[in-house]
Tab-separated table of C-alpha atoms in Angstrom:
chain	number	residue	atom	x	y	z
A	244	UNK	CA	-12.361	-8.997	25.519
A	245	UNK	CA	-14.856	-7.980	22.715
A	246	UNK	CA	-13.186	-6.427	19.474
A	247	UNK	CA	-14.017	-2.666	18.791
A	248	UNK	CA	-12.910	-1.796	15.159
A	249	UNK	CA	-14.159	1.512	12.739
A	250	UNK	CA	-13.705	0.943	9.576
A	251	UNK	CA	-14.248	4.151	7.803
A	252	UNK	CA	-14.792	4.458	3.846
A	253	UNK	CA	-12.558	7.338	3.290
A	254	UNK	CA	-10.529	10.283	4.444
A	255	UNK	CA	-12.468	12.893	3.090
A	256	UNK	CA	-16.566	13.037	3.101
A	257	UNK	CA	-18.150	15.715	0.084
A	258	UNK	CA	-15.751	18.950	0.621
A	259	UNK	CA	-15.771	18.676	4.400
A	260	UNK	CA	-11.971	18.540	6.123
A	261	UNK	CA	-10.214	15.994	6.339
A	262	UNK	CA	-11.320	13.210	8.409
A	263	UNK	CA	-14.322	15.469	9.984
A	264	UNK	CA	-17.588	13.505	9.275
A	265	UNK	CA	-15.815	10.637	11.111
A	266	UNK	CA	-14.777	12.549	14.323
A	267	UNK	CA	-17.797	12.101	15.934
A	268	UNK	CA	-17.644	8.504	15.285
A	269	UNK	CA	-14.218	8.196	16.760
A	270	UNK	CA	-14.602	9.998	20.082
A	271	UNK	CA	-16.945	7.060	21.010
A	272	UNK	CA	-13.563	4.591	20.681
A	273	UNK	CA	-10.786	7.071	21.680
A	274	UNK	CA	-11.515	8.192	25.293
A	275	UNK	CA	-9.530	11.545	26.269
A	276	UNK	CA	-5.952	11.167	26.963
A	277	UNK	CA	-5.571	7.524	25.772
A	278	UNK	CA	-2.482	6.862	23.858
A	279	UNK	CA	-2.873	5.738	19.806
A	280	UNK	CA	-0.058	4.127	17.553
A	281	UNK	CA	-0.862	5.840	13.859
A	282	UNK	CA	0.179	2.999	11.392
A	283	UNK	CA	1.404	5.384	7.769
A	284	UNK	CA	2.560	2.950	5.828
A	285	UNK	CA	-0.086	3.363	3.173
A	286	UNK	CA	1.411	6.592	2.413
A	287	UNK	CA	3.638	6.719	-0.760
A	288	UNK	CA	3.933	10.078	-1.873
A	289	UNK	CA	3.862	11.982	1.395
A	290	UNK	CA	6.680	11.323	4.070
A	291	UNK	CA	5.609	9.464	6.800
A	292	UNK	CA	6.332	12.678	9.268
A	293	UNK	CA	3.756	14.707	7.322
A	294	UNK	CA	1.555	12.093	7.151
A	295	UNK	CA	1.417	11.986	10.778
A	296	UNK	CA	1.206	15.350	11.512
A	297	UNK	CA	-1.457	15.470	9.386
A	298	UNK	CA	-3.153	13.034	11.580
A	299	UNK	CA	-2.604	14.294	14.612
A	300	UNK	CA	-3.651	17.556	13.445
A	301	UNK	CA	-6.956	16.572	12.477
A	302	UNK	CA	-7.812	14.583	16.050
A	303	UNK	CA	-6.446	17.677	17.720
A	304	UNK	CA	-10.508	18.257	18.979
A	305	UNK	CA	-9.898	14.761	20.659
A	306	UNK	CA	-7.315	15.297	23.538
A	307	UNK	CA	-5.709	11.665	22.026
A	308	UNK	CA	-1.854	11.016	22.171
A	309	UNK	CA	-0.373	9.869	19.125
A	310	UNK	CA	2.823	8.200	17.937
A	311	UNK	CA	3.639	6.849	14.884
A	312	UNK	CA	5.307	3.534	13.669
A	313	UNK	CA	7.677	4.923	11.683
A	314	UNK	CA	9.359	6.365	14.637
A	315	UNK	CA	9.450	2.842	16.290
A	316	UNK	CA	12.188	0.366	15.685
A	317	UNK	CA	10.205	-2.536	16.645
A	318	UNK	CA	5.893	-1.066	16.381
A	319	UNK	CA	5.093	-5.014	16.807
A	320	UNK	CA	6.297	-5.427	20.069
A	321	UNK	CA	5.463	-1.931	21.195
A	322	UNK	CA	1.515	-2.548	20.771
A	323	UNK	CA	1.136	-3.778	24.227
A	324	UNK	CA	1.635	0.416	25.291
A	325	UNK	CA	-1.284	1.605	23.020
A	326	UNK	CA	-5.278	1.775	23.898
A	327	UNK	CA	-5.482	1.788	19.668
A	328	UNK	CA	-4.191	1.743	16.444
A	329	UNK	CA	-5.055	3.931	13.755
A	330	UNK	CA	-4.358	2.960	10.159
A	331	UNK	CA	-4.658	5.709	7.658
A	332	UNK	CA	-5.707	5.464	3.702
A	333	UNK	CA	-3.040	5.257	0.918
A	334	UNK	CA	-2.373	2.263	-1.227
A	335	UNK	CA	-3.041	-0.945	-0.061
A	336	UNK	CA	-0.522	-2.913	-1.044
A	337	UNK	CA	2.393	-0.305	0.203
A	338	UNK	CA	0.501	-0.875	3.613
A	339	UNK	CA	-0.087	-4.570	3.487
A	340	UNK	CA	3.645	-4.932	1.754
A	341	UNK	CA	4.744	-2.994	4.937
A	342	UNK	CA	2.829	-4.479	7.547
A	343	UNK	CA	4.039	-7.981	6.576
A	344	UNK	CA	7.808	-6.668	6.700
A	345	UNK	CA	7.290	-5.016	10.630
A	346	UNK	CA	5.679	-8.285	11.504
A	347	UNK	CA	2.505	-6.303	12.454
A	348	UNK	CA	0.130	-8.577	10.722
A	349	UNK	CA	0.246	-11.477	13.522
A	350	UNK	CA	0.780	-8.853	16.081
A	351	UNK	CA	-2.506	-6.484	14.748
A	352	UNK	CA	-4.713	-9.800	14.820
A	353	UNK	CA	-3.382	-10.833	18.166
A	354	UNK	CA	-3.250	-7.911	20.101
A	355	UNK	CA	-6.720	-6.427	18.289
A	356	UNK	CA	-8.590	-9.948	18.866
A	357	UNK	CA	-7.953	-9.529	22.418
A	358	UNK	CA	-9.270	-5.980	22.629
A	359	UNK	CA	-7.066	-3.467	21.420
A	360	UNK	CA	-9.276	-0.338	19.212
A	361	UNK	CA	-8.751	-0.349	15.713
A	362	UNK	CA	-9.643	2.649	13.539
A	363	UNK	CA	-8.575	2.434	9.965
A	364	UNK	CA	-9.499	4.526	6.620
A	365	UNK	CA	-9.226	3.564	3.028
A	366	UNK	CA	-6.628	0.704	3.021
A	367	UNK	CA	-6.916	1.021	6.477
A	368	UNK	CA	-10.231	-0.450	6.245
A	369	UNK	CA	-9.458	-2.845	3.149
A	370	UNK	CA	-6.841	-4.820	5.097
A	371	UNK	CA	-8.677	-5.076	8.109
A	372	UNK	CA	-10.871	-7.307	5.967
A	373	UNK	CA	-10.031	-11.000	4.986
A	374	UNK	CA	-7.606	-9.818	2.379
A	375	UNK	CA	-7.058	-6.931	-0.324
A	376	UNK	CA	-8.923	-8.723	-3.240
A	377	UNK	CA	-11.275	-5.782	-3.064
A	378	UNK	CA	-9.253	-2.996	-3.354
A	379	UNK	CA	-9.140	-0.148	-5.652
A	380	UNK	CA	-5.503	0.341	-6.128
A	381	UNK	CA	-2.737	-0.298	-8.121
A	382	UNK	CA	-0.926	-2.933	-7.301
A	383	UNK	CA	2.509	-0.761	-6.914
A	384	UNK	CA	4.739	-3.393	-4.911
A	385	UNK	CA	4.159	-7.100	-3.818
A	386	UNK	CA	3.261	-8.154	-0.941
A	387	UNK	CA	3.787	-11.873	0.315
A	388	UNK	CA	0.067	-12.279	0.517
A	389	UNK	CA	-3.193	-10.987	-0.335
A	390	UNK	CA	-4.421	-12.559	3.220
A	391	UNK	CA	-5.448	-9.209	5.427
A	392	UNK	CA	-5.840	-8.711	9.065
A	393	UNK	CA	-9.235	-10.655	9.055
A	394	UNK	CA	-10.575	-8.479	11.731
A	395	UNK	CA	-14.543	-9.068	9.744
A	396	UNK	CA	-14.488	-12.338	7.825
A	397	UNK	CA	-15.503	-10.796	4.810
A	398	UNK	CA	-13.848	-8.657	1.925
A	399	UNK	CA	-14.470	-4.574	2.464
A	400	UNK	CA	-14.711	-2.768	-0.783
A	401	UNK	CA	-14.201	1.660	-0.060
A	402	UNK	CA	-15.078	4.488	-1.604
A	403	UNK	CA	-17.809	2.323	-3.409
A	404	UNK	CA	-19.244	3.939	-5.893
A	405	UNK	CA	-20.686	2.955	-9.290
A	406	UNK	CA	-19.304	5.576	-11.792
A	407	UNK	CA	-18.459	5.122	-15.690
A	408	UNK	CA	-16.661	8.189	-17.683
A	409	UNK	CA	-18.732	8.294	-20.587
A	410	UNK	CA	-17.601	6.739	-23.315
A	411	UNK	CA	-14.642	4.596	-21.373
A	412	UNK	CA	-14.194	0.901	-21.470
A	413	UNK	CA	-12.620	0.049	-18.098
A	414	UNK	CA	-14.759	-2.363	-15.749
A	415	UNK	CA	-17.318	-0.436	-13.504
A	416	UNK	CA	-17.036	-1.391	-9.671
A	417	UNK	CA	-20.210	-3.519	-9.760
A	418	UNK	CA	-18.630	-5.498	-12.846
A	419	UNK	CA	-15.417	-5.905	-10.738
A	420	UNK	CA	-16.907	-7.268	-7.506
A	421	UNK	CA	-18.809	-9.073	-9.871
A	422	UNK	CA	-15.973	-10.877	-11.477
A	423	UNK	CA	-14.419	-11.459	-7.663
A	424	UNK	CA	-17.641	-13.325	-6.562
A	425	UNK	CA	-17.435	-15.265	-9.651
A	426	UNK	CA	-13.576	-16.668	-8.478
A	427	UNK	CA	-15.007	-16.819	-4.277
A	428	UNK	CA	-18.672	-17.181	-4.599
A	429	UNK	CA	-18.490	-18.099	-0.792
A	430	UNK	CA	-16.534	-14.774	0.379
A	431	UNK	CA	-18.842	-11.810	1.271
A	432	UNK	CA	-17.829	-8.362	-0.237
A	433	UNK	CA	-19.670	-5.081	1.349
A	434	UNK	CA	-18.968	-2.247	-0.671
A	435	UNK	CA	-19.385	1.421	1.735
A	436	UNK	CA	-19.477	4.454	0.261
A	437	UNK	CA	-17.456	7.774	1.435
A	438	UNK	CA	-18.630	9.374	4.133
A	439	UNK	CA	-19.569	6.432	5.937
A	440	UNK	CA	-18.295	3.254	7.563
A	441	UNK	CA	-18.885	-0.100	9.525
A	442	UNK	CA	-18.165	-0.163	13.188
A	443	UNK	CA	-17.816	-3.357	15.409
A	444	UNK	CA	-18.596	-3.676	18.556
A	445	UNK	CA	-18.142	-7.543	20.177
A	446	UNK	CA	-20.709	-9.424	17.721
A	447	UNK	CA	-22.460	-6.275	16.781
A	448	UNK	CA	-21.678	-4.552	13.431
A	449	UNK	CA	-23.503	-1.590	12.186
A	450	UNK	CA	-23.641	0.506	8.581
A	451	UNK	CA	-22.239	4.259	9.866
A	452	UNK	CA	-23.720	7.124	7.804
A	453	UNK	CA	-26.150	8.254	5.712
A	454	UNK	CA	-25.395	5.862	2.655
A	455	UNK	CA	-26.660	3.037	1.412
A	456	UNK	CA	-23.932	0.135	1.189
A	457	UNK	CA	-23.924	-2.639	-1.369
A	458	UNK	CA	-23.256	-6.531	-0.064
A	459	UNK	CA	-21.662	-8.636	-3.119
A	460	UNK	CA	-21.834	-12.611	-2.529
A	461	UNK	CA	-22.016	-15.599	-5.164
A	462	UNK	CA	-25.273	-14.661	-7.004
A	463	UNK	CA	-25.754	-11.654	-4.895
A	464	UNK	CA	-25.369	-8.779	-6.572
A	465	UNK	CA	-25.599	-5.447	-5.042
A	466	UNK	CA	-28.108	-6.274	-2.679
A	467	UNK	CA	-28.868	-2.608	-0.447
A	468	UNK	CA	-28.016	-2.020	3.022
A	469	UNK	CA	-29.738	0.793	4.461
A	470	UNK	CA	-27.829	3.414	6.338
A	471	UNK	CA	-27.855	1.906	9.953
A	472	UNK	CA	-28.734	-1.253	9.221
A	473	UNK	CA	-27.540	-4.165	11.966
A	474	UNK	CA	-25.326	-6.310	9.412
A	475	UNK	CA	-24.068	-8.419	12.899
A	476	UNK	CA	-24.985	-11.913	10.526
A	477	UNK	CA	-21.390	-11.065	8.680
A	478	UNK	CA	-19.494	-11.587	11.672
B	215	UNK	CA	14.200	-13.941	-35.387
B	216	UNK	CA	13.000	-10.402	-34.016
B	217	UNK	CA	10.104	-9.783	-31.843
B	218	UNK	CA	6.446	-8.823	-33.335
B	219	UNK	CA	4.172	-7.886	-31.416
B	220	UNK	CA	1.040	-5.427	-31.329
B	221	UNK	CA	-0.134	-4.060	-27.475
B	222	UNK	CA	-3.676	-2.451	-27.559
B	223	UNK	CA	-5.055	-0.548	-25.399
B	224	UNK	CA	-8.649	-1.433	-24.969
B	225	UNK	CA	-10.698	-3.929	-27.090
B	226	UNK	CA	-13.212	-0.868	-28.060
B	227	UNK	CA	-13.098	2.648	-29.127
B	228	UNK	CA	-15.817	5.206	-28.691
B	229	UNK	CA	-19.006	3.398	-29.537
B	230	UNK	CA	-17.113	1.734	-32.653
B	231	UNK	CA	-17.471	-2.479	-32.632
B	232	UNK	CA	-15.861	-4.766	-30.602
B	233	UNK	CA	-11.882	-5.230	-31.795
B	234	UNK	CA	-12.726	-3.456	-35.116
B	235	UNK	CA	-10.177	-0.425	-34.576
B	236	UNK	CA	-7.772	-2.452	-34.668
B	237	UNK	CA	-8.410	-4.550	-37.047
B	238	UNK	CA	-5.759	-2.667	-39.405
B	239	UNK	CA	-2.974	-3.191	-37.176
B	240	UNK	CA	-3.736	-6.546	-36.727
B	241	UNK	CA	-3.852	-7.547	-40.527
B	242	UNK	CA	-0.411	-6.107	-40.739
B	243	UNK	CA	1.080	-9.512	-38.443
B	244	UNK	CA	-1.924	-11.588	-38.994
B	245	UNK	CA	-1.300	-13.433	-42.547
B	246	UNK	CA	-4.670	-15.000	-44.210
B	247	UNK	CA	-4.892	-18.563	-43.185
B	248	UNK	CA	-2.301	-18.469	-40.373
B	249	UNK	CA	-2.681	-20.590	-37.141
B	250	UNK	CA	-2.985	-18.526	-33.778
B	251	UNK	CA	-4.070	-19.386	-30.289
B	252	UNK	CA	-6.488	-17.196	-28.155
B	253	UNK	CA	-5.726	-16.700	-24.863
B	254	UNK	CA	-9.094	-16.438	-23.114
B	255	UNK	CA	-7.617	-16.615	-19.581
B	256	UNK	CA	-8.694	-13.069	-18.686
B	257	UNK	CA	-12.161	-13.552	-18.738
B	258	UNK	CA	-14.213	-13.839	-15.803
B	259	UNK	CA	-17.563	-13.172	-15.791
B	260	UNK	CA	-17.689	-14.467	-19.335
B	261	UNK	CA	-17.107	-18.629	-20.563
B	262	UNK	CA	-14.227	-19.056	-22.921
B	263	UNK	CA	-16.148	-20.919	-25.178
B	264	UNK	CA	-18.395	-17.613	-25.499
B	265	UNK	CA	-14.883	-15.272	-25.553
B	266	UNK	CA	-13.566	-17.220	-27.678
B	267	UNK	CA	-16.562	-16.779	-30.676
B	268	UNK	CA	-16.874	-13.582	-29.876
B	269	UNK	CA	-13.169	-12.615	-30.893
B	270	UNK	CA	-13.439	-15.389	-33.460
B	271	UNK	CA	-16.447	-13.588	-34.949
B	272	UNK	CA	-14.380	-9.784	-34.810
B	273	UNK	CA	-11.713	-11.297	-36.414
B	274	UNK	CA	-13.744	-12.609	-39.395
B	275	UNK	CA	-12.542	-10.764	-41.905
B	276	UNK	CA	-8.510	-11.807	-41.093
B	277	UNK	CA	-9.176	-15.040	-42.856
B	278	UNK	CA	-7.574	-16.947	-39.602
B	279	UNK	CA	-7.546	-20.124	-37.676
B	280	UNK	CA	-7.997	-19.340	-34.730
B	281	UNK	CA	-7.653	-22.095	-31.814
B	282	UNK	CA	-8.349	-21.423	-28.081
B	283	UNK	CA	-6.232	-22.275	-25.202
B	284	UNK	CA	-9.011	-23.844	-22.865
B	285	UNK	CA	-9.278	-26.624	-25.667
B	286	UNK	CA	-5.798	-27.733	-25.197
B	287	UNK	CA	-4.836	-30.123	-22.226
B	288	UNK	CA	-0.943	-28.409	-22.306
B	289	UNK	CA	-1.226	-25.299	-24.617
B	290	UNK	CA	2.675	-24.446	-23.525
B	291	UNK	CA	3.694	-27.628	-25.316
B	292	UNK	CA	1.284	-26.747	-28.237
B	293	UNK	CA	2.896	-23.397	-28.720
B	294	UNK	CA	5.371	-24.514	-32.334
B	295	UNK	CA	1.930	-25.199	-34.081
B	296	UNK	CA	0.808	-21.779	-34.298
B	297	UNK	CA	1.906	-18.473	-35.990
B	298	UNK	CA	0.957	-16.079	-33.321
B	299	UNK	CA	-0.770	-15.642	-30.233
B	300	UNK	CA	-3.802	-13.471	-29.572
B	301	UNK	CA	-4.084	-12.472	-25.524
B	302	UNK	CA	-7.720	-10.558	-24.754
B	303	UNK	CA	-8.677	-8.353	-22.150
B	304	UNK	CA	-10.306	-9.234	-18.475
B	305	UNK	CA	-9.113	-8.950	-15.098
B	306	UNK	CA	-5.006	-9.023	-15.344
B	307	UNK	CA	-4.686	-10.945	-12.091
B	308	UNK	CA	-6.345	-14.096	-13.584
B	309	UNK	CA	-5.205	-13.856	-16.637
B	310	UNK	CA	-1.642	-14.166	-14.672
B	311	UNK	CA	-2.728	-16.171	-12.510
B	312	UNK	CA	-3.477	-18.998	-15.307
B	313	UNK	CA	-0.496	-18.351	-17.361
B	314	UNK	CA	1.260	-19.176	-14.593
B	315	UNK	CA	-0.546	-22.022	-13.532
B	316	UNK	CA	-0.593	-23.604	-17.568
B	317	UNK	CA	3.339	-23.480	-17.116
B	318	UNK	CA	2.945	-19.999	-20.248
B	319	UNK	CA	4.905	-17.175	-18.570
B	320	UNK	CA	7.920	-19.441	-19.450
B	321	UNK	CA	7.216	-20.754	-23.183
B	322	UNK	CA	5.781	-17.425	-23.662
B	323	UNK	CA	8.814	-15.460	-22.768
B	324	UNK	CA	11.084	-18.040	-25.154
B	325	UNK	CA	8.492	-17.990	-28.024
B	326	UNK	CA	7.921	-14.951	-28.360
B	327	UNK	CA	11.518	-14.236	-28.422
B	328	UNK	CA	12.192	-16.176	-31.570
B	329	UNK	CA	9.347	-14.454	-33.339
B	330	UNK	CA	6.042	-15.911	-32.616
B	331	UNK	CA	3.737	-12.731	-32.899
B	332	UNK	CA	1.851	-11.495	-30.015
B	333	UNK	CA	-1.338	-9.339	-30.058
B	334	UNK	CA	-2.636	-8.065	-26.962
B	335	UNK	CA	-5.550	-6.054	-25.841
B	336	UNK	CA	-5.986	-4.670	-22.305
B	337	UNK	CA	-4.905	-7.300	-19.708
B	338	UNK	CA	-3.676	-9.072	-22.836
B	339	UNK	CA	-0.591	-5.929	-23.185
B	340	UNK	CA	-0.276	-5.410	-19.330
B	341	UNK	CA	0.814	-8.883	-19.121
B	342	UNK	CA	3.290	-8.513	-21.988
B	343	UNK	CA	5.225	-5.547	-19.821
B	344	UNK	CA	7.575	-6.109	-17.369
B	345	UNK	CA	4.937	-6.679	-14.658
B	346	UNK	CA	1.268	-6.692	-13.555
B	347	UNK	CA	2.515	-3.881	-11.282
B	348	UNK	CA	0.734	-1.116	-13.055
B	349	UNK	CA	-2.794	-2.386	-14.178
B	350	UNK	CA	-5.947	-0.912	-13.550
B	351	UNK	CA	-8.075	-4.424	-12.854
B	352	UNK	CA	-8.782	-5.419	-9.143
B	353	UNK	CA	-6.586	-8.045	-7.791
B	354	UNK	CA	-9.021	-10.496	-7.042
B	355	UNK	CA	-6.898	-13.886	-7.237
B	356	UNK	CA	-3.910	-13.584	-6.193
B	357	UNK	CA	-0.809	-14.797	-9.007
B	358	UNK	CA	2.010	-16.115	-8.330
B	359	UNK	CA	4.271	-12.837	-8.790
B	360	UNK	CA	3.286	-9.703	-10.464
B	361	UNK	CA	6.224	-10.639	-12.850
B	362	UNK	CA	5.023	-10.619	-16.406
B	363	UNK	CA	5.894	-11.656	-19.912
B	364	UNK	CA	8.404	-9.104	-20.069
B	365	UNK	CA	8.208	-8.571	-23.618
B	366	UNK	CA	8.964	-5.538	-23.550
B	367	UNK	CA	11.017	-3.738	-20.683
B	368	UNK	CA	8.889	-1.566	-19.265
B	369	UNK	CA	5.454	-1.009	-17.626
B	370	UNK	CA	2.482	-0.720	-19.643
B	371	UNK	CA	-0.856	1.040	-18.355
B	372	UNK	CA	-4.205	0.476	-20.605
B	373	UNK	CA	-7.331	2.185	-20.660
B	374	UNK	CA	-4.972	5.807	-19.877
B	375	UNK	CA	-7.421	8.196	-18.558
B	376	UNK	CA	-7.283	11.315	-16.217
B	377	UNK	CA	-10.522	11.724	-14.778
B	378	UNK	CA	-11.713	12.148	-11.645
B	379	UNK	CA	-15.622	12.226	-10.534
B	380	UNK	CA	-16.691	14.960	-9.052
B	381	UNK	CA	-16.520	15.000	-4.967
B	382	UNK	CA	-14.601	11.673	-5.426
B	383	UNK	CA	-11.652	11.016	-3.500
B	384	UNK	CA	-9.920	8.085	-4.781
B	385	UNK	CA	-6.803	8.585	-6.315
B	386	UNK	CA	-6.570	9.698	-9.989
B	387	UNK	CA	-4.149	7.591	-12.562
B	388	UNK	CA	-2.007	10.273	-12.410
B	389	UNK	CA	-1.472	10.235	-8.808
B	390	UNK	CA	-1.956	6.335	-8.797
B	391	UNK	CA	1.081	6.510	-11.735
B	392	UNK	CA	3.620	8.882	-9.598
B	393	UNK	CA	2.526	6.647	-6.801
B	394	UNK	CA	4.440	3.652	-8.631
B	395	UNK	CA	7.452	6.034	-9.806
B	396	UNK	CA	8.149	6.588	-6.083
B	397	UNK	CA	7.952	3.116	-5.181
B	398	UNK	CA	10.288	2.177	-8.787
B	399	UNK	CA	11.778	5.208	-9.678
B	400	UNK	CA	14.008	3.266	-12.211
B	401	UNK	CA	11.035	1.524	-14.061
B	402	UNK	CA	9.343	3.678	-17.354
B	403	UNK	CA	5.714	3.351	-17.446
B	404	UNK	CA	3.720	4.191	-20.728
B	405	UNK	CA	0.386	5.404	-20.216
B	406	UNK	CA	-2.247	4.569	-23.621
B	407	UNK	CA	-5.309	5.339	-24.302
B	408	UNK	CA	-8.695	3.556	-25.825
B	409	UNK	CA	-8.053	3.676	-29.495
B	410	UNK	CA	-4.211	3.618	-29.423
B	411	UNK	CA	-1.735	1.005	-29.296
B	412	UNK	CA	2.233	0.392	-29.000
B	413	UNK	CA	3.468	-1.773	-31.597
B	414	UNK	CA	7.251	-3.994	-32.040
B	415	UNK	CA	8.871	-4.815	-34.347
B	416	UNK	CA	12.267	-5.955	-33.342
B	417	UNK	CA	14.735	-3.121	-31.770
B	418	UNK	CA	11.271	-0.563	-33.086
B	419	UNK	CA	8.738	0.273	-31.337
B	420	UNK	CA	5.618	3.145	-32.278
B	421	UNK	CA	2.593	4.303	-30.730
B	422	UNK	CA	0.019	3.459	-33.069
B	423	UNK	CA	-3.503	5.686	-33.053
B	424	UNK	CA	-4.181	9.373	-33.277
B	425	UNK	CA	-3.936	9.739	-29.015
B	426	UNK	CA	-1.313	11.343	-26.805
B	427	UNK	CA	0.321	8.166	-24.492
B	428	UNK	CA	2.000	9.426	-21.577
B	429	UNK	CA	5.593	8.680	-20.133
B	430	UNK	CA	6.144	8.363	-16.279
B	431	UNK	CA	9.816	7.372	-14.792
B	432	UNK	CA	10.842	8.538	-11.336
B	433	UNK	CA	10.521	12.510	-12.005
B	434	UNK	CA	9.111	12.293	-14.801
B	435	UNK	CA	5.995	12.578	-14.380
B	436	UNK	CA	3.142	12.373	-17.509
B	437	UNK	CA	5.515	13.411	-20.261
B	438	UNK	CA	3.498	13.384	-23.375
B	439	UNK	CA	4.413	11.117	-26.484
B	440	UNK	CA	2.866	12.202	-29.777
B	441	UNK	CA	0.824	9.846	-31.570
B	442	UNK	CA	3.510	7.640	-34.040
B	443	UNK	CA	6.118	8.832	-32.096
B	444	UNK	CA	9.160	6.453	-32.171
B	445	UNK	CA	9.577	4.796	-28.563
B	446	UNK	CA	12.532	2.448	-29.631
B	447	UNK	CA	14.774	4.416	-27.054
B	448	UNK	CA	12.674	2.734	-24.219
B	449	UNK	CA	13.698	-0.877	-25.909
């Protein structure tokens, strides 16, 4: 069965609501009255119950059903009773650190490879990527490995954006990929800007959005992808 | 022998030359025609033969002898021959990443606890704190452990800076900061900013530089420190 996965750039688009501009995009994978597992381990300073609620709250428009993890004392083994899962931004490493410890990595790439809808944010998007060498955040706990769900075999980089305070000496993101396809030259990195996203259908993947995004690999550097443009050669 | 070392926060200033605001603070443990080793592990997108002139050349006017690390075959063996040890700035995941791997977190941790001096810049002073867990750098190799030098017990975060650009939604270091505190609530994180430093010596340690650094420990959040404050208490 062909993998369907949204990986969406960020929670929050320009001053819209949260997780409006990608609503439209997720009605196309969550069909009305299909039943979602929300995955809120990336949050760290909100409680998991908000967290959810906040979710749930803002896919209200979408008739979906929606549990969360936390309230499952086994989420691994409960996948098999969800059309989806949807993993929501935070830090990265809280979610990766986390997903390790509910032995929902294996599980995610098992039960997604063989069909199941992923939607994911933020570091909901970074670790469906080859690993979280592309992040943005700090690294706040460790988790056993950098190695990611591997849903696309290449690195996702969100909320790209190319953005220097004056006068401040901290790397810019294009110096950063830059330095990560210096240590992987072979490893792909496709940076997407908010309010947009890549969305994979079987061996089709597609730019989402009205935003260029930026593909990072070896001696490519920054190279354009127009909004909509087919990018099916990464998978 | 007591502890000396000198943890800056950036390698630039404003718009002033590379290293040369700290030059000052530097002279103060750097002795005219002493023997230290630069660390060039950090860099990425630059050689170490290049890093290596290039603080060579800032350092000029110091009257040292200063030796690189890549030149050695086992620079943790090589450590008794010099006075000090100079650590620059880069991506702090490599820069751990090789320490570890040239056998340094170890002979590091012993000789710099029976005086060998250690100057730091960026990277260079996040990897003298207790761990990598609070940097700013994308993790882009991944290190052994996010344990560090612990030279001094606490977290340190370089480059300090609250800003935010506008219609971004990425976390600000303040938020990324509390983020850690509610992950660690036991661990004290110091916050500096370009142009300021923390300097030890022994059971004494000062913010150098004429910027606010910022204290964050479980609810504590951002608590200013005064430029020369004292911060032995955090010893």
């Amino acid at each position: 069965m062909s993998q369907s996965l949204l990986l969406i750039s960020s929670s929050k688009a320009g001053d819209t609501p949260y997780l409006s501009h990608a609503l439209s995009w997720m009605k196309s994978l969550i069909l009305p009255g299909s039943r979602w597992l929300f995955i809120p381990y990336a949050g760290v300073s909100i409680s998991y119950d908000d967290y959810h609620r906040k979710v749930a709250d803002a896919l209200e428009s979408l008739d979906v059903e929606l549990d969360s993890a936390h309230h499952l004392s086994d989420p691994a083994s409960a996948l098999d009773q969800y059309d989806g899962v949807l993993v929501g931004g935070g830090n990265t490493f809280h979610l990766l650190h986390e997903l390790y410890h509910h032995n929902l990595v294996a599980a995610l790439r098992e039960r997604v490879g063989n069909g199941m809808k992923y939607i994911g944010w933020s570091a909901g998007s970074n670790v469906a990527g080859h690993s979280i060498r592309t992040t943005n955040d700090m690294p706040i706990i460790q988790p056993p490995s950098f190695d990611a769900l591997g849903l696309v075999p290449f690195q996702i980089n969100p909320h790209y954006l190319d953005y220097q305070p004056p006068g401040h000496h901290g790397e810019t993101r294009e110096q950063r990929l830059l330095e990560f396809t210096c240590v992987d030259p072979l490893m792909p990195v496709v940076g997407i800007q908010e309010g947009t996203a890549l969305k994979r259908q079987g061996d089709a993947l597609v730019l989402m959005g009205d935003k260029t995004g930026y593909l990072f690999q070896g001696s490519t550097q920054k190279q354009s992808l127009e909004p909509g443009a087919d990018l099916s050669r990464l998978l």
